[in-house]
């Protein structure tokens, strides 16, 4: 207790306030009046929030004695948000400010880059090349691990449940998750048959979020994991991040609870840091997994193409392989594009459809994103299906 008081007093001094209760020179009198309720660590977090221009979070705080537990639990949430983002909340807010300022100024993220069509394999369903790549992929599948990103809310779909529970087709009503699991199990069986005596269980990780975690586990458990061994499935829950209220990256308070910061899932990119920080990636590497295949929650056709795509990765030795689909020019789907910078840097990335056409026009392609002789844009459509070779991971 004594140390708590001492810690708080330290914190008060660190905020530039007289611990004896002298004149408050800081920006937030409501916080100052409540400081003695907070631990040293909480005062440090309060300092950080004030430094980052977040004084509005405390403006409504009443006198000590009113809602004290809620004030403390506000800081429990701040502490969680702070520890779940690399570099903490300060880095999160600073990144947000930078990105918002760049976007407000209309800064072109592709300044200095020239787009061109990336090289890749074009597969034609059923021809000899396709069939032999497919066989190579099936053979390799027992060395793979699958990762489904399923933490999204599906706000645009306007559906309240989890997307993986939706029927993938209407004749049987089989849901996406069942289809995915059965496809992985079918690959596992076919791959092991090709290898002779092999008892590999292909690992399957699912990234969920607070919005989808409980329902995903319930769907799995109430269906006996659709035939997969429960130990094959690993659930990784992503943390949410704070919502921003405006262009100054001021954190948004929950409209239903003014002692809570409003939060949302952070996007599917979290999967990479989660695989790393959970140790799963290392475990997979150590147990001979050569490939990690990432896919999304509602792509019902994907597994038709997975074996041949894995076959391409295996036979070409690709470290990174992005499976793409034919795309009509200007179609509202990102295009896989090679970018070459004037300084010589190159990268192959997804350029969003609303940026691809202006980028092409600005770099000597007066027709912008136009169909070529195939009837499609030469920039294939991104479906966020990526195959990574584990050798390159963690470098
Ligand atoms: P979408 O772009 O479809 O976003 O996600 P969404 O959040 O699911 O849907 P909207 O935008 O609210 O309408 C693409 C994939 O990324 C996953 C989704 O579950 C989907 O498989 N995702 C998205 C996550 O895993 N986490 C997130 O925070 C966001």
XYZ file of C-alpha atoms and ligand atoms in Angstrom:
424
model
C 0.000 0.000 0.000
C 2.756 2.344 1.063
C 4.642 1.649 -2.131
C 1.504 2.363 -4.159
C 1.211 5.786 -2.613
C 4.886 6.372 -3.209
C 4.575 5.228 -6.809
C 1.659 7.505 -7.472
C 3.504 10.430 -5.968
C 6.442 9.663 -8.263
C 4.100 9.621 -11.183
C 2.631 12.952 -10.176
C 6.112 14.431 -10.098
C 6.881 12.915 -13.470
C 3.824 14.618 -14.907
C 5.171 17.947 -13.768
C 2.680 18.320 -10.964
C 3.465 19.103 -7.372
C 2.677 15.944 -5.321
C 1.623 18.215 -2.496
C -1.303 19.314 -4.594
C -0.026 22.616 -5.885
C -1.342 24.377 -8.998
C -2.014 22.050 -11.918
C -0.058 23.243 -14.904
C -0.846 20.243 -17.115
C -3.513 19.967 -19.774
C -6.008 17.809 -17.944
C -7.344 18.899 -14.534
C -9.827 16.011 -14.357
C -6.976 13.507 -14.600
C -4.867 15.426 -12.111
C -7.580 15.214 -9.465
C -7.711 11.425 -9.869
C -4.012 10.667 -10.134
C -3.683 9.321 -6.604
C -6.002 6.439 -7.600
C -3.488 5.147 -10.119
C -0.466 2.890 -9.747
C 2.963 3.944 -10.946
C 2.578 1.980 -14.187
C -0.829 3.513 -14.792
C 0.549 7.010 -14.274
C 3.249 6.192 -16.823
C 0.540 5.189 -19.273
C -1.381 8.383 -18.516
C 1.793 10.378 -19.241
C 2.227 8.603 -22.522
C -1.395 9.277 -23.502
C -1.062 12.982 -22.649
C 2.186 13.181 -24.626
C 0.356 11.698 -27.588
C -2.445 14.263 -27.437
C -5.064 12.009 -25.817
C -6.170 14.319 -22.957
C -9.782 14.152 -24.186
C -9.978 10.595 -22.793
C -10.088 12.015 -19.258
C -11.994 15.259 -19.728
C -15.248 13.758 -18.475
C -13.716 12.056 -15.432
C -15.656 13.017 -12.267
C -14.197 13.728 -8.851
C -12.426 10.897 -6.975
C -14.984 8.700 -5.251
C -17.191 8.492 -8.335
C -16.618 5.580 -10.767
C -13.168 4.861 -9.303
C -13.301 1.176 -10.315
C -14.168 2.153 -13.867
C -11.246 4.591 -13.979
C -8.909 1.795 -12.933
C -10.367 -0.664 -15.419
C -9.934 1.980 -18.121
C -6.198 1.700 -17.460
C -6.362 -2.104 -17.486
C -7.616 -1.808 -21.046
C -4.960 0.779 -21.926
C -2.333 -1.604 -20.551
C -3.650 -4.460 -22.757
C -3.739 -2.248 -25.850
C -0.249 -1.029 -25.038
C 1.243 -4.507 -24.759
C -0.436 -6.011 -27.810
C 1.026 -3.626 -30.395
C 4.753 -3.717 -31.285
C 6.196 -0.522 -29.788
C 3.088 0.045 -27.661
C 0.221 2.499 -27.961
C 2.589 5.437 -28.481
C 3.962 3.781 -31.641
C 0.420 2.952 -32.741
C -0.735 6.560 -32.362
C 2.422 7.965 -34.002
C 2.077 5.599 -36.979
C -1.570 6.533 -37.304
C -0.763 10.273 -37.221
C 1.863 9.830 -39.917
C -0.379 7.762 -42.179
C -3.369 10.056 -41.696
C -1.247 13.141 -42.451
C 0.138 11.512 -45.616
C -3.317 10.541 -46.737
C -4.707 14.023 -45.976
C -1.889 15.599 -47.985
C -2.756 13.296 -50.891
C 0.772 11.864 -50.804
C 1.317 9.195 -53.439
C 2.751 6.045 -51.797
C 3.995 4.936 -55.219
C 6.021 8.051 -55.902
C 9.150 7.055 -57.851
C 7.828 3.579 -58.695
C 7.036 2.336 -62.199
C 4.543 -0.531 -62.527
C 5.025 -3.548 -64.770
C 3.473 -6.984 -65.168
C 5.146 -9.489 -62.820
C 6.374 -12.802 -64.133
C 4.539 -15.946 -63.071
C 3.006 -19.211 -64.129
C -0.276 -19.103 -66.011
C -2.106 -22.353 -65.376
C -4.802 -23.770 -67.635
C -7.122 -26.150 -65.894
C -6.750 -29.753 -67.057
C -3.806 -29.433 -69.450
C -0.659 -31.564 -69.033
C 1.236 -28.832 -67.241
C -1.631 -28.321 -64.790
C -1.970 -32.037 -64.133
C 1.723 -32.527 -63.452
C 1.908 -29.443 -61.184
C -1.157 -30.638 -59.327
C 0.476 -34.028 -58.730
C 3.638 -32.297 -57.492
C 1.527 -30.182 -55.109
C -0.359 -33.148 -53.686
C 2.938 -34.953 -53.119
C 4.281 -31.927 -51.238
C 1.124 -31.274 -49.189
C 2.204 -33.404 -46.217
C 5.028 -30.873 -45.722
C 2.598 -27.965 -45.502
C 0.699 -26.118 -42.781
C -2.504 -24.196 -43.459
C -3.496 -20.863 -41.951
C -7.014 -19.456 -42.184
C -7.513 -15.790 -41.315
C -10.988 -15.618 -39.832
C -11.032 -12.677 -37.472
C -12.988 -10.330 -39.737
C -16.372 -8.928 -38.778
C -17.952 -9.141 -42.213
C -19.472 -5.683 -41.723
C -19.963 -5.198 -45.453
C -21.809 -8.492 -45.672
C -24.121 -7.338 -42.915
C -24.080 -10.811 -41.329
C -24.004 -11.160 -37.569
C -22.568 -14.697 -37.272
C -19.122 -15.919 -38.312
C -18.526 -16.148 -42.046
C -16.967 -19.632 -41.902
C -20.313 -20.989 -40.651
C -22.113 -19.830 -43.804
C -23.048 -22.525 -46.316
C -20.424 -22.864 -49.002
C -23.040 -24.308 -51.366
C -26.752 -24.857 -51.104
C -27.262 -28.515 -52.064
C -25.760 -29.901 -48.865
C -25.519 -26.654 -46.905
C -21.978 -27.633 -45.918
C -20.285 -24.641 -44.317
C -16.969 -23.087 -45.347
C -15.107 -24.403 -42.316
C -16.253 -27.972 -42.951
C -15.245 -27.652 -46.602
C -11.801 -26.328 -45.671
C -11.158 -29.040 -43.095
C -12.345 -31.825 -45.369
C -10.156 -30.478 -48.183
C -7.080 -30.435 -45.939
C -7.847 -33.972 -44.739
C -8.276 -35.148 -48.347
C -4.915 -33.618 -49.252
C -3.359 -35.221 -46.192
C -4.611 -38.652 -47.202
C -3.643 -38.311 -50.882
C -0.217 -36.920 -50.037
C 0.561 -39.643 -47.528
C -0.524 -42.306 -50.024
C 1.937 -40.924 -52.578
C 4.691 -40.962 -49.973
C 4.044 -44.567 -48.922
C 4.037 -44.985 -45.150
C 3.487 -41.481 -43.850
C 1.388 -40.529 -40.857
C 1.661 -36.764 -41.048
C -1.217 -34.732 -39.696
C -1.260 -31.458 -41.595
C -1.431 -28.612 -39.051
C -4.261 -26.116 -39.417
C -4.147 -22.734 -37.644
C -7.143 -20.416 -37.501
C -6.724 -16.765 -36.579
C -9.818 -15.495 -34.791
C -10.621 -12.227 -33.032
C -12.854 -11.367 -30.072
C -15.693 -11.113 -32.571
C -15.248 -14.613 -33.957
C -13.318 -16.681 -31.405
C -16.098 -18.196 -29.271
C -18.345 -18.967 -32.247
C -15.485 -20.568 -34.191
C -14.557 -22.829 -31.273
C -18.233 -23.710 -30.772
C -18.618 -24.600 -34.449
C -15.577 -26.858 -34.272
C -16.480 -28.525 -30.989
C -20.113 -29.118 -31.801
C -19.088 -30.840 -35.045
C -16.194 -32.930 -33.698
C -13.785 -30.716 -35.617
C -15.380 -31.977 -38.847
C -13.230 -35.091 -38.640
C -9.894 -33.441 -37.954
C -8.004 -34.354 -34.809
C -8.467 -31.472 -32.338
C -4.696 -31.430 -31.726
C -4.185 -30.578 -35.428
C -6.113 -27.333 -35.027
C -4.537 -24.335 -33.349
C -6.587 -21.226 -32.646
C -4.674 -17.941 -32.507
C -6.745 -14.997 -31.324
C -5.728 -11.576 -32.575
C -6.131 -8.627 -30.253
C -8.163 -5.647 -31.309
C -6.676 -2.181 -31.695
C -7.976 1.201 -30.628
C -10.306 3.041 -33.019
C -9.419 6.563 -34.080
C -11.959 9.358 -33.827
C -10.403 11.882 -36.196
C -7.488 12.872 -38.413
C -5.392 13.808 -35.362
C -5.469 10.134 -34.308
C -7.425 10.885 -31.140
C -8.579 7.562 -29.689
C -12.335 7.009 -29.791
C -14.276 6.310 -26.602
C -16.954 3.654 -26.677
C -20.289 5.477 -27.115
C -21.849 3.061 -24.581
C -19.093 3.287 -21.985
C -16.999 6.417 -21.569
C -14.407 4.487 -19.564
C -13.614 2.232 -22.508
C -11.701 2.864 -25.694
C -13.564 1.622 -28.741
C -11.702 -1.211 -30.467
C -11.825 -3.157 -33.735
C -9.933 -6.068 -35.279
C -6.681 -4.896 -36.781
C -6.773 -6.564 -40.173
C -5.524 -9.920 -41.360
C -1.849 -8.842 -41.384
C -1.757 -9.626 -37.649
C -1.435 -13.274 -38.578
C 2.284 -12.979 -39.277
C 3.276 -11.512 -35.912
C 0.941 -13.964 -34.140
C 2.482 -16.989 -35.864
C 5.873 -15.694 -34.855
C 5.107 -14.638 -31.272
C 3.099 -17.785 -30.490
C 6.107 -19.939 -31.396
C 3.966 -21.894 -33.851
C 6.097 -20.971 -36.821
C 9.236 -22.213 -35.136
C 7.495 -25.387 -34.067
C 6.364 -25.980 -37.663
C 9.844 -25.377 -39.010
C 11.349 -27.707 -36.430
C 8.915 -30.449 -37.348
C 9.698 -30.314 -41.052
C 6.909 -28.075 -42.397
C 8.290 -26.571 -45.593
C 5.297 -24.493 -46.667
C 2.757 -22.241 -44.996
C -0.415 -21.599 -46.990
C -2.569 -18.617 -46.017
C -6.199 -18.312 -47.068
C -9.368 -16.362 -46.275
C -12.701 -17.164 -44.682
C -15.045 -17.351 -47.674
C -13.252 -18.552 -50.799
C -15.193 -21.641 -51.792
C -13.200 -22.444 -54.931
C -9.761 -22.035 -53.477
C -8.973 -25.654 -52.736
C -9.479 -26.531 -56.429
C -6.339 -24.520 -57.096
C -4.262 -25.175 -53.975
C -2.549 -28.384 -55.168
C -1.352 -26.892 -58.462
C -0.262 -23.646 -56.767
C 1.741 -25.621 -54.211
C 3.153 -27.630 -57.122
C 4.392 -24.385 -58.691
C 6.043 -23.336 -55.406
C 7.706 -26.736 -55.022
C 8.933 -27.233 -58.587
C 10.101 -23.631 -59.075
C 11.477 -23.315 -55.541
C 9.550 -20.100 -54.961
C 10.050 -18.544 -51.542
C 6.868 -16.506 -51.918
C 4.041 -17.407 -54.240
C 0.837 -15.413 -54.573
C -2.080 -17.177 -56.225
C -4.025 -14.769 -58.418
C -7.103 -14.936 -60.652
C -7.975 -13.454 -64.077
C -9.158 -9.917 -63.599
C -11.013 -7.598 -65.970
C -9.403 -4.179 -66.283
C -10.657 -1.773 -63.601
C -12.496 -4.589 -61.806
C -12.805 -3.773 -58.097
C -10.111 -6.181 -56.981
C -6.448 -5.386 -56.346
C -3.911 -6.237 -59.064
C -0.647 -8.107 -58.448
C 1.965 -5.684 -59.769
C 5.720 -5.409 -60.001
C 6.986 -2.004 -58.878
C 10.445 -0.739 -59.787
C 11.753 2.342 -58.018
C 14.029 4.872 -59.672
C 16.675 3.876 -57.130
C 16.523 0.262 -58.373
C 14.399 -1.312 -55.626
C 11.778 -3.743 -56.876
C 8.845 -5.486 -55.255
C 5.803 -7.451 -56.315
C 2.735 -6.400 -54.357
C -0.999 -5.965 -54.488
C -1.915 -2.512 -55.813
C -5.501 -1.610 -54.985
C -7.749 -1.244 -58.033
C -8.438 2.436 -57.380
C -4.680 3.116 -57.383
C -3.584 0.869 -60.251
C -5.262 2.767 -63.076
C -3.989 6.246 -62.025
C -0.521 4.813 -61.357
C -0.332 3.341 -64.869
C -1.581 6.559 -66.470
C 0.965 8.602 -64.516
C 3.839 6.375 -65.640
C 3.536 6.337 -69.418
C 0.549 4.033 -69.993
C -2.072 6.397 -71.444
C -4.794 3.690 -71.468
C -4.273 2.926 -67.801
C -5.507 -0.466 -66.654
C -6.792 -1.959 -69.940
C -7.605 -5.487 -71.075
C -4.960 -7.170 -73.231
C -5.355 -9.810 -75.986
C -6.589 -12.357 -73.409
C -9.607 -10.185 -72.689
C -8.305 -9.559 -69.160
C -6.036 -7.033 -67.527
C -2.387 -8.182 -67.580
C -2.391 -7.399 -63.840
C -3.943 -10.493 -62.247
C -6.412 -10.257 -59.366
C -5.171 -10.637 -55.812
C -7.067 -13.145 -53.653
C -4.715 -13.018 -50.653
C -3.758 -16.643 -51.065
C -0.071 -16.754 -50.344
C 2.321 -19.685 -50.073
C 5.501 -19.002 -48.121
C 8.498 -21.278 -47.872
C 9.419 -21.634 -44.204
C 13.159 -21.425 -44.950
C 12.854 -17.695 -45.537
C 10.720 -16.996 -42.482
C 12.232 -15.465 -39.333
C 15.110 -13.979 -41.366
P -12.250 -8.765 -45.378
O -11.548 -7.828 -46.232
O -13.351 -9.578 -45.969
O -12.728 -7.969 -44.107
O -11.207 -9.728 -44.722
P -13.766 -8.363 -42.987
O -13.355 -7.599 -41.767
O -13.894 -9.839 -42.804
O -15.099 -7.810 -43.595
P -15.617 -6.310 -43.509
O -14.523 -5.442 -44.025
O -15.935 -6.106 -42.046
O -16.825 -6.312 -44.366
C -10.412 -10.566 -45.492
C -9.999 -11.739 -44.628
O -9.260 -11.289 -43.517
C -9.844 -11.746 -42.310
C -11.311 -11.993 -42.651
O -11.884 -12.901 -41.740
C -11.178 -12.532 -44.064
O -10.814 -13.906 -44.074
N -9.652 -10.703 -41.290
C -10.034 -9.426 -41.510
C -9.040 -11.069 -40.106
O -8.681 -12.261 -39.894
N -8.860 -10.114 -39.163
C -9.244 -8.834 -39.349
O -9.024 -8.017 -38.449
C -9.841 -8.475 -40.564
